[in-house]
């Protein structure tokens, strides 16, 4: 997970799908699953992506009063899901360390980092963006 470097993330592609949510995450999950399958992710990786996006979207509901926006796009190489909201994250290392046993929080972004191939995070006074990448075709194991 990369902390904010001051550089904006590249814009989504023109065929990106957008969905704004305020409470119920079932439509977020269904949209991610549908797009992941269309992109060619295996069922297991599609479900991992749904889990990751759901965790980040739930953080919007848990930690902000603003709606969140999910943006999804894909090409032959990867699926990208972005969650954007008005919240701010002040800890640049959030999600980098496994929470200690018994911790009441901090598991979500750590989990996201474990299942996604790349996680980019930017956060400043204008809000937070978490971009999750999943490679469509896994590299073949050497053998």
Short mmCIF file of C-alpha atoms in Angstrom, two decimals:
data_model
loop_
_atom_site.label_atom_id
_atom_site.label_comp_id
_atom_site.label_asym_id
_atom_site.label_seq_id
_atom_site.Cartn_x
_atom_site.Cartn_y
_atom_site.Cartn_z
CA UNK A 1 0.00 0.00 0.00
CA UNK A 2 1.58 3.22 -1.05
CA UNK A 3 1.11 6.33 1.10
CA UNK A 4 0.18 9.57 -0.54
CA UNK A 5 3.15 10.84 -2.50
CA UNK A 6 1.58 14.13 -3.41
CA UNK A 7 1.10 12.89 -6.96
CA UNK A 8 -2.49 12.35 -8.14
CA UNK A 9 -3.45 8.87 -9.29
CA UNK A 10 -3.98 8.46 -13.05
CA UNK A 11 -7.58 8.95 -14.18
CA UNK A 12 -9.81 5.90 -14.71
CA UNK A 13 -10.34 4.74 -18.27
CA UNK A 14 -13.25 6.08 -20.32
CA UNK A 15 -15.26 2.86 -19.94
CA UNK A 16 -15.18 2.96 -16.13
CA UNK A 17 -18.37 2.11 -14.22
CA UNK A 18 -19.36 4.38 -11.31
CA UNK A 19 -21.61 3.69 -8.32
CA UNK A 20 -22.29 5.97 -5.34
CA UNK A 21 -23.32 4.35 -2.07
CA UNK A 22 -24.57 5.73 1.23
CA UNK A 23 -25.54 2.66 3.24
CA UNK A 24 -26.27 -0.71 1.67
CA UNK A 25 -23.16 -2.39 0.28
CA UNK A 26 -24.97 -5.25 -1.49
CA UNK A 27 -25.02 -3.32 -4.79
CA UNK A 28 -21.31 -2.54 -4.40
CA UNK A 29 -20.52 -6.24 -3.92
CA UNK A 30 -22.76 -7.33 -6.82
CA UNK A 31 -21.23 -4.77 -9.20
CA UNK A 32 -17.66 -5.75 -8.30
CA UNK A 33 -18.44 -9.46 -8.73
CA UNK A 34 -20.11 -8.88 -12.10
CA UNK A 35 -17.26 -6.72 -13.43
CA UNK A 36 -14.58 -9.07 -12.07
CA UNK A 37 -16.18 -12.03 -13.82
CA UNK A 38 -16.53 -10.05 -17.07
CA UNK A 39 -12.85 -9.14 -16.85
CA UNK A 40 -11.91 -12.81 -16.60
CA UNK A 41 -10.87 -13.16 -12.97
CA UNK A 42 -11.18 -16.67 -11.58
CA UNK A 43 -14.05 -17.16 -9.15
CA UNK A 44 -11.67 -17.20 -6.18
CA UNK A 45 -9.91 -13.99 -7.20
CA UNK A 46 -13.23 -12.34 -8.02
CA UNK A 47 -14.44 -13.17 -4.51
CA UNK A 48 -11.19 -11.84 -3.03
CA UNK A 49 -11.74 -8.57 -4.88
CA UNK A 50 -15.34 -8.36 -3.63
CA UNK A 51 -14.06 -8.87 -0.08
CA UNK A 52 -11.38 -6.18 -0.46
CA UNK A 53 -13.73 -3.60 -1.97
CA UNK A 54 -16.38 -4.38 0.63
CA UNK A 55 -13.87 -3.78 3.44
CA UNK A 56 -12.85 -0.39 2.05
CA UNK A 57 -16.47 0.63 1.31
CA UNK A 58 -17.47 -0.36 4.85
CA UNK A 59 -14.77 2.01 6.13
CA UNK A 60 -16.60 4.84 4.34
CA UNK A 61 -19.78 3.99 6.24
CA UNK A 62 -17.94 3.45 9.54
CA UNK A 63 -15.63 6.48 9.51
CA UNK A 64 -17.26 9.22 7.41
CA UNK A 65 -20.58 10.96 7.04
CA UNK A 66 -20.14 11.27 3.30
CA UNK A 67 -21.24 8.93 0.55
CA UNK A 68 -18.58 6.85 -1.14
CA UNK A 69 -18.00 6.36 -4.84
CA UNK A 70 -16.90 3.07 -6.35
CA UNK A 71 -15.24 3.21 -9.75
CA UNK A 72 -14.34 0.02 -11.64
CA UNK A 73 -12.49 -0.49 -14.89
CA UNK A 74 -10.49 -3.27 -16.45
CA UNK A 75 -8.40 -4.28 -19.42
CA UNK A 76 -6.85 -7.56 -20.50
CA UNK A 77 -4.25 -7.34 -17.70
CA UNK A 78 -6.05 -6.16 -14.59
CA UNK A 79 -9.22 -5.07 -12.83
CA UNK A 80 -9.05 -1.82 -10.86
CA UNK A 81 -11.56 -0.86 -8.18
CA UNK A 82 -11.37 2.56 -6.58
CA UNK A 83 -13.21 3.78 -3.50
CA UNK A 84 -13.28 7.51 -2.91
CA UNK A 85 -14.84 9.34 0.04
CA UNK A 86 -14.49 12.55 2.06
CA UNK A 87 -12.67 10.92 4.99
CA UNK A 88 -9.01 11.36 5.77
CA UNK A 89 -6.40 8.84 6.86
CA UNK A 90 -3.63 10.33 8.96
CA UNK A 91 -1.49 7.22 9.43
CA UNK A 92 0.66 6.77 6.29
CA UNK A 93 1.44 3.17 7.28
CA UNK A 94 -2.19 2.06 7.69
CA UNK A 95 -2.64 -1.51 6.53
CA UNK A 96 1.07 -2.27 6.32
CA UNK A 97 1.35 -4.21 9.57
CA UNK A 98 -0.75 -7.15 10.73
CA UNK A 99 -2.89 -6.04 13.67
CA UNK A 100 -1.89 -7.64 16.97
CA UNK A 101 -4.01 -10.51 18.28
CA UNK A 102 -7.10 -9.19 20.02
CA UNK A 103 -6.98 -5.80 18.27
CA UNK A 104 -10.47 -4.37 17.84
CA UNK A 105 -9.66 -2.60 14.58
CA UNK A 106 -7.14 -2.24 11.81
CA UNK A 107 -7.86 -5.55 10.11
CA UNK A 108 -9.68 -4.23 7.02
CA UNK A 109 -6.91 -2.44 5.15
CA UNK A 110 -4.40 -5.10 6.18
CA UNK A 111 -6.69 -7.74 4.66
CA UNK A 112 -7.12 -5.65 1.49
CA UNK A 113 -3.36 -5.50 1.13
CA UNK A 114 -3.11 -9.28 1.50
CA UNK A 115 -5.61 -10.19 -1.25
CA UNK A 116 -4.96 -7.47 -3.85
CA UNK A 117 -1.94 -7.39 -6.15
CA UNK A 118 -1.44 -3.65 -5.61
CA UNK A 119 -3.13 -1.15 -3.30
CA UNK A 120 -2.66 2.58 -3.76
CA UNK A 121 -3.86 5.02 -1.13
CA UNK A 122 -3.97 8.79 -1.22
CA UNK A 123 -5.47 10.92 1.52
CA UNK A 124 -5.51 14.65 2.10
CA UNK A 125 -7.93 17.40 3.10
CA UNK A 126 -10.09 16.68 0.03
CA UNK A 127 -10.66 13.03 0.99
CA UNK A 128 -9.30 9.53 0.60
CA UNK A 129 -8.91 7.33 -2.46
CA UNK A 130 -8.06 3.64 -2.19
CA UNK A 131 -7.32 1.93 -5.50
CA UNK A 132 -7.20 -1.89 -5.55
CA UNK A 133 -5.65 -3.79 -8.47
CA UNK A 134 -6.14 -7.47 -9.33
CA UNK A 135 -4.19 -9.09 -12.14
CA UNK A 136 -6.46 -11.00 -14.52
CA UNK A 137 -3.95 -13.65 -15.55
CA UNK A 138 -1.65 -14.95 -12.86
CA UNK A 139 1.91 -15.65 -14.00
CA UNK A 140 2.65 -19.34 -14.51
CA UNK A 141 4.69 -21.00 -11.80
CA UNK A 142 8.22 -21.83 -12.85
CA UNK A 143 8.73 -25.53 -13.16
#
